mmCIF file of C-alpha atoms in Angstrom:
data_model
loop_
_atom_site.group_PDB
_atom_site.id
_atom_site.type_symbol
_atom_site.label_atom_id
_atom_site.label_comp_id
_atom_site.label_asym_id
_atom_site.label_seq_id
_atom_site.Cartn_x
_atom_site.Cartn_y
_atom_site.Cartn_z
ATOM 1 C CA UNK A 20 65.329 83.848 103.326
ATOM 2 C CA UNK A 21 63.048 86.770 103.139
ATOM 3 C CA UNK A 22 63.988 89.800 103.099
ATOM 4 C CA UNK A 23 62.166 91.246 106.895
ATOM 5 C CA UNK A 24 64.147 87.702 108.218
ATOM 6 C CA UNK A 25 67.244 89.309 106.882
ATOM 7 C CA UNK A 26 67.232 91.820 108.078
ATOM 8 C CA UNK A 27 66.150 90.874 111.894
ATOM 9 C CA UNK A 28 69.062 88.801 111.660
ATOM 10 C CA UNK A 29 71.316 91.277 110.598
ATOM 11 C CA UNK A 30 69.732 93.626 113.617
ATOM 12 C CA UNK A 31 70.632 90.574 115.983
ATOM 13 C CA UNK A 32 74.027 90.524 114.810
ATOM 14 C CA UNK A 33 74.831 94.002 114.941
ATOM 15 C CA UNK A 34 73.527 94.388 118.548
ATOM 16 C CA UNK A 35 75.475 91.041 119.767
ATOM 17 C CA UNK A 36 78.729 92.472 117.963
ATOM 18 C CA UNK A 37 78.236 96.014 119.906
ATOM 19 C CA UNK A 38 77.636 94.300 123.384
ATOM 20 C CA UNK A 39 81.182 92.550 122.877
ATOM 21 C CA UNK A 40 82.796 95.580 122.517
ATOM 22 C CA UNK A 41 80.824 97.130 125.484
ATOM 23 C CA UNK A 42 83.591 96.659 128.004
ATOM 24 C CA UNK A 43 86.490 97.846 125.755
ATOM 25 C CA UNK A 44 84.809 101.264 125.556
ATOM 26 C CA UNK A 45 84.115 101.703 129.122
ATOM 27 C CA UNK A 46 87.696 101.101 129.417
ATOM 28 C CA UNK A 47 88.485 103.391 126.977
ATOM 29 C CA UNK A 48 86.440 105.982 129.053
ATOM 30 C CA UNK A 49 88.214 105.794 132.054
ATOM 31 C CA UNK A 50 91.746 105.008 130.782
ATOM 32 C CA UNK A 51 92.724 105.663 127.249
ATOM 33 C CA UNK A 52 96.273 104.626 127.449
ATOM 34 C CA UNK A 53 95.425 100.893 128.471
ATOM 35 C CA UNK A 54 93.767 100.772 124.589
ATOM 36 C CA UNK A 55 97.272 101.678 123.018
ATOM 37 C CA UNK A 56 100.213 99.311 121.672
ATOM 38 C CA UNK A 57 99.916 95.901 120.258
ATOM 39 C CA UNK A 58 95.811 94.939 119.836
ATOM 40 C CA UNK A 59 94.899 98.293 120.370
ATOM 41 C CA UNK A 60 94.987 101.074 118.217
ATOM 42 C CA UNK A 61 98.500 101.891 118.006
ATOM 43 C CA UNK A 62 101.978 100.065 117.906
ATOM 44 C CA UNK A 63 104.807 101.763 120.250
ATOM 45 C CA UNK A 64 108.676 101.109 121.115
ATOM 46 C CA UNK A 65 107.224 99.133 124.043
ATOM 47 C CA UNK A 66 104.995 97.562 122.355
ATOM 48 C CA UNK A 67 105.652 96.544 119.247
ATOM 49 C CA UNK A 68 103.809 93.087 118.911
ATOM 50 C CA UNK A 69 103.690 91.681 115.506
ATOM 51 C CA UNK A 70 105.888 94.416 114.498
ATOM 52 C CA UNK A 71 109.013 93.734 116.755
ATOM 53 C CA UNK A 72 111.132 94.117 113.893
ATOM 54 C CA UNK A 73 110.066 97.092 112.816
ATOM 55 C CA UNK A 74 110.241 99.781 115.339
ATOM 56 C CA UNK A 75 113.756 101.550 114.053
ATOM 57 C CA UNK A 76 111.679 102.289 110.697
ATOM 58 C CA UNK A 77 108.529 103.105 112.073
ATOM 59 C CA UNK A 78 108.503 104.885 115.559
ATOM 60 C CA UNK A 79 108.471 108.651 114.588
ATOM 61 C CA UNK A 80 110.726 110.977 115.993
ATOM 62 C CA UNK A 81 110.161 114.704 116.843
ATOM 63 C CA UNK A 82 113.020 117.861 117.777
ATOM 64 C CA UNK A 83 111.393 120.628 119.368
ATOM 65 C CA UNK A 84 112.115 124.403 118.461
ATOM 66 C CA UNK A 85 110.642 127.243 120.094
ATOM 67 C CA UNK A 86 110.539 130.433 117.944
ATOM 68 C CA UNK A 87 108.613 133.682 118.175
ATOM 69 C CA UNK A 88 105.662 132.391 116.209
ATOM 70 C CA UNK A 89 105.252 129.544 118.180
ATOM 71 C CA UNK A 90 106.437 126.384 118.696
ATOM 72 C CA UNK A 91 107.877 123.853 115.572
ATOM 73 C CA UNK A 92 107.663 120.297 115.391
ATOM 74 C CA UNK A 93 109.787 118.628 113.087
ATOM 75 C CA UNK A 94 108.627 115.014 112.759
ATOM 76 C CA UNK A 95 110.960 112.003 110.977
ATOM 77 C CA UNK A 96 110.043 108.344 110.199
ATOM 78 C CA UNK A 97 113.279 107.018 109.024
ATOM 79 C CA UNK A 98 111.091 104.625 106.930
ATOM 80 C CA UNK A 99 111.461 103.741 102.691
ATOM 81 C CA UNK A 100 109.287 105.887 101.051
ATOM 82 C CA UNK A 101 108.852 103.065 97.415
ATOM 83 C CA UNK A 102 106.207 104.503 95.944
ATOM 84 C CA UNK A 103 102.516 103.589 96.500
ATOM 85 C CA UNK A 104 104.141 99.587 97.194
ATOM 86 C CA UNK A 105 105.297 100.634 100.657
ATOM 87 C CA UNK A 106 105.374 104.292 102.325
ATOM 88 C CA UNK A 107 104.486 106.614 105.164
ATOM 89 C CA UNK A 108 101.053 107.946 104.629
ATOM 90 C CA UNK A 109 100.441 110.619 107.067
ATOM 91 C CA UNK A 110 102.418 111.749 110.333
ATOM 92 C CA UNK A 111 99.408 113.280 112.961
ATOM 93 C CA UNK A 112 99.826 115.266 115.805
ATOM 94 C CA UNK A 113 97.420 114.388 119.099
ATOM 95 C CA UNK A 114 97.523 116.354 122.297
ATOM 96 C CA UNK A 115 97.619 114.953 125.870
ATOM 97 C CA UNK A 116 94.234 113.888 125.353
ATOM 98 C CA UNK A 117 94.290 112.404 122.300
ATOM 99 C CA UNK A 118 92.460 114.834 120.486
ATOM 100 C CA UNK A 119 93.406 115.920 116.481
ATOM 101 C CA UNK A 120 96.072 118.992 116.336
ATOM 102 C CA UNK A 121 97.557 118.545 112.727
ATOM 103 C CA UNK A 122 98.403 116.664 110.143
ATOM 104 C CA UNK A 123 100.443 116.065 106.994
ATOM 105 C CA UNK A 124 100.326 113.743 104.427
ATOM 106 C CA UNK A 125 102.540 112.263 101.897
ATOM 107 C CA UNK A 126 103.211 111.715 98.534
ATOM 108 C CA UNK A 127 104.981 108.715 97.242
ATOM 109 C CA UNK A 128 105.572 109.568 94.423
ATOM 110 C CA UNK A 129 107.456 113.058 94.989
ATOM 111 C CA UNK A 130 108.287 112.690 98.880
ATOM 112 C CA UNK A 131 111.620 111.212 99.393
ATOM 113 C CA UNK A 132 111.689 111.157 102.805
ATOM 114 C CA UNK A 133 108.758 110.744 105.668
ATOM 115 C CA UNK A 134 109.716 114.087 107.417
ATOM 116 C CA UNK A 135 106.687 116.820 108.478
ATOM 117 C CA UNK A 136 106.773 120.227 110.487
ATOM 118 C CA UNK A 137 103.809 121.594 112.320
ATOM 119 C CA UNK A 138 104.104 125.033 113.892
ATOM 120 C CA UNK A 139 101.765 124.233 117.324
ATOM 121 C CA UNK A 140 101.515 127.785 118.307
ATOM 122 C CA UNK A 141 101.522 128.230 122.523
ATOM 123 C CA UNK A 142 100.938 124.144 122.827
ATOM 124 C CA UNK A 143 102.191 122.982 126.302
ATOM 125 C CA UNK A 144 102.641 119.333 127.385
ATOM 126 C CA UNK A 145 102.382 115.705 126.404
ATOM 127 C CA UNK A 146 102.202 115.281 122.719
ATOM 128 C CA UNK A 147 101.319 112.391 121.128
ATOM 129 C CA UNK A 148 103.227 111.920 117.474
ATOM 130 C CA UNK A 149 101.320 109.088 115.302
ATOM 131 C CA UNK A 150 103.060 107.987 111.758
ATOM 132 C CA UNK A 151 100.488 105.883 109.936
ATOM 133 C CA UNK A 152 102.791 103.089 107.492
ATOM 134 C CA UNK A 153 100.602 101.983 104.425
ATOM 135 C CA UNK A 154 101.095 97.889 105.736
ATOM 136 C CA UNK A 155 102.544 98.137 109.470
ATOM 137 C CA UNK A 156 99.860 99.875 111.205
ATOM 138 C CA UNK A 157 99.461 103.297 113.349
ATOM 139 C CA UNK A 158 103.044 103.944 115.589
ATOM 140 C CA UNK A 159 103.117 106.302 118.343
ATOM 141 C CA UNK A 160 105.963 108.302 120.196
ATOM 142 C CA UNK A 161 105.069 110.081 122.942
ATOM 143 C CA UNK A 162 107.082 113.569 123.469
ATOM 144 C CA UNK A 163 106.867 116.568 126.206
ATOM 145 C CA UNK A 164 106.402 120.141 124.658
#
């Protein structure tokens, strides 16, 4: 195949590939929580789907404090932290619109526990708590500051 057939053919591809995925992002325009959970971008206690066994290790937790410099968020995956084999990565903080706050990673190695605290500042209302698990996907708790 030459190479100006290669790459029309790639084009074609790409452009078939991103009409396909045309309706999910209107969707995901009007109504961002009907693109969460199982198929979507993250797993929840609702929804677990191919991870219905795995929600007591995965689902993040969060305990509130408010304090004079703002408000903490103390954030626990009760989940095995075995070195780089099978860990939490990261614990992220969204806000009601699912837009970045914070985050912290982790280190296998040194972390022996999958527990994080953000200091939010003045933050008021839904937040959305994501722990990211190196082989079970993105899980999501849902919490009211």
């Amino acid at each position: 195949m030459k190479r100006r057939d290669f790459m029309r053919v790639g084009l074609a591809g790409a452009g078939l590939s991103a009409l396909s995925v045309m309706p999910q992002i209107a969707t995901a325009q009007t109504a961002p929580a009907q693109l969460l959970g199982a198929g979507g971008l993250f797993y929840t206690k609702d929804n677990a789907g191919r991870w219905s066994g795995k929600v007591a290790t995965h689902l993040p937790s969060a305990q509130i404090e408010k304090s004079a410099t703002g408000t903490i968020v103390n954030v626990i995956t009760a989940h095995e932290m075995n070195g780089f084999e099978h860990y939490i990565v990261k614990h992220v903080l969204l806000d009601h619109n699912y837009q970045f706050l914070d985050e912290h990673f982790f280190n296998p190695t040194t972390d022996k526990t999958a527990s994080s605290s953000f200091n939010i500042k003045n933050y008021a209302g839904v937040l959305h708590i994501v722990s990211m698990c190196n082989k079970h996907d993105l899980w999501l708790a849902t919490v009211d500051v």
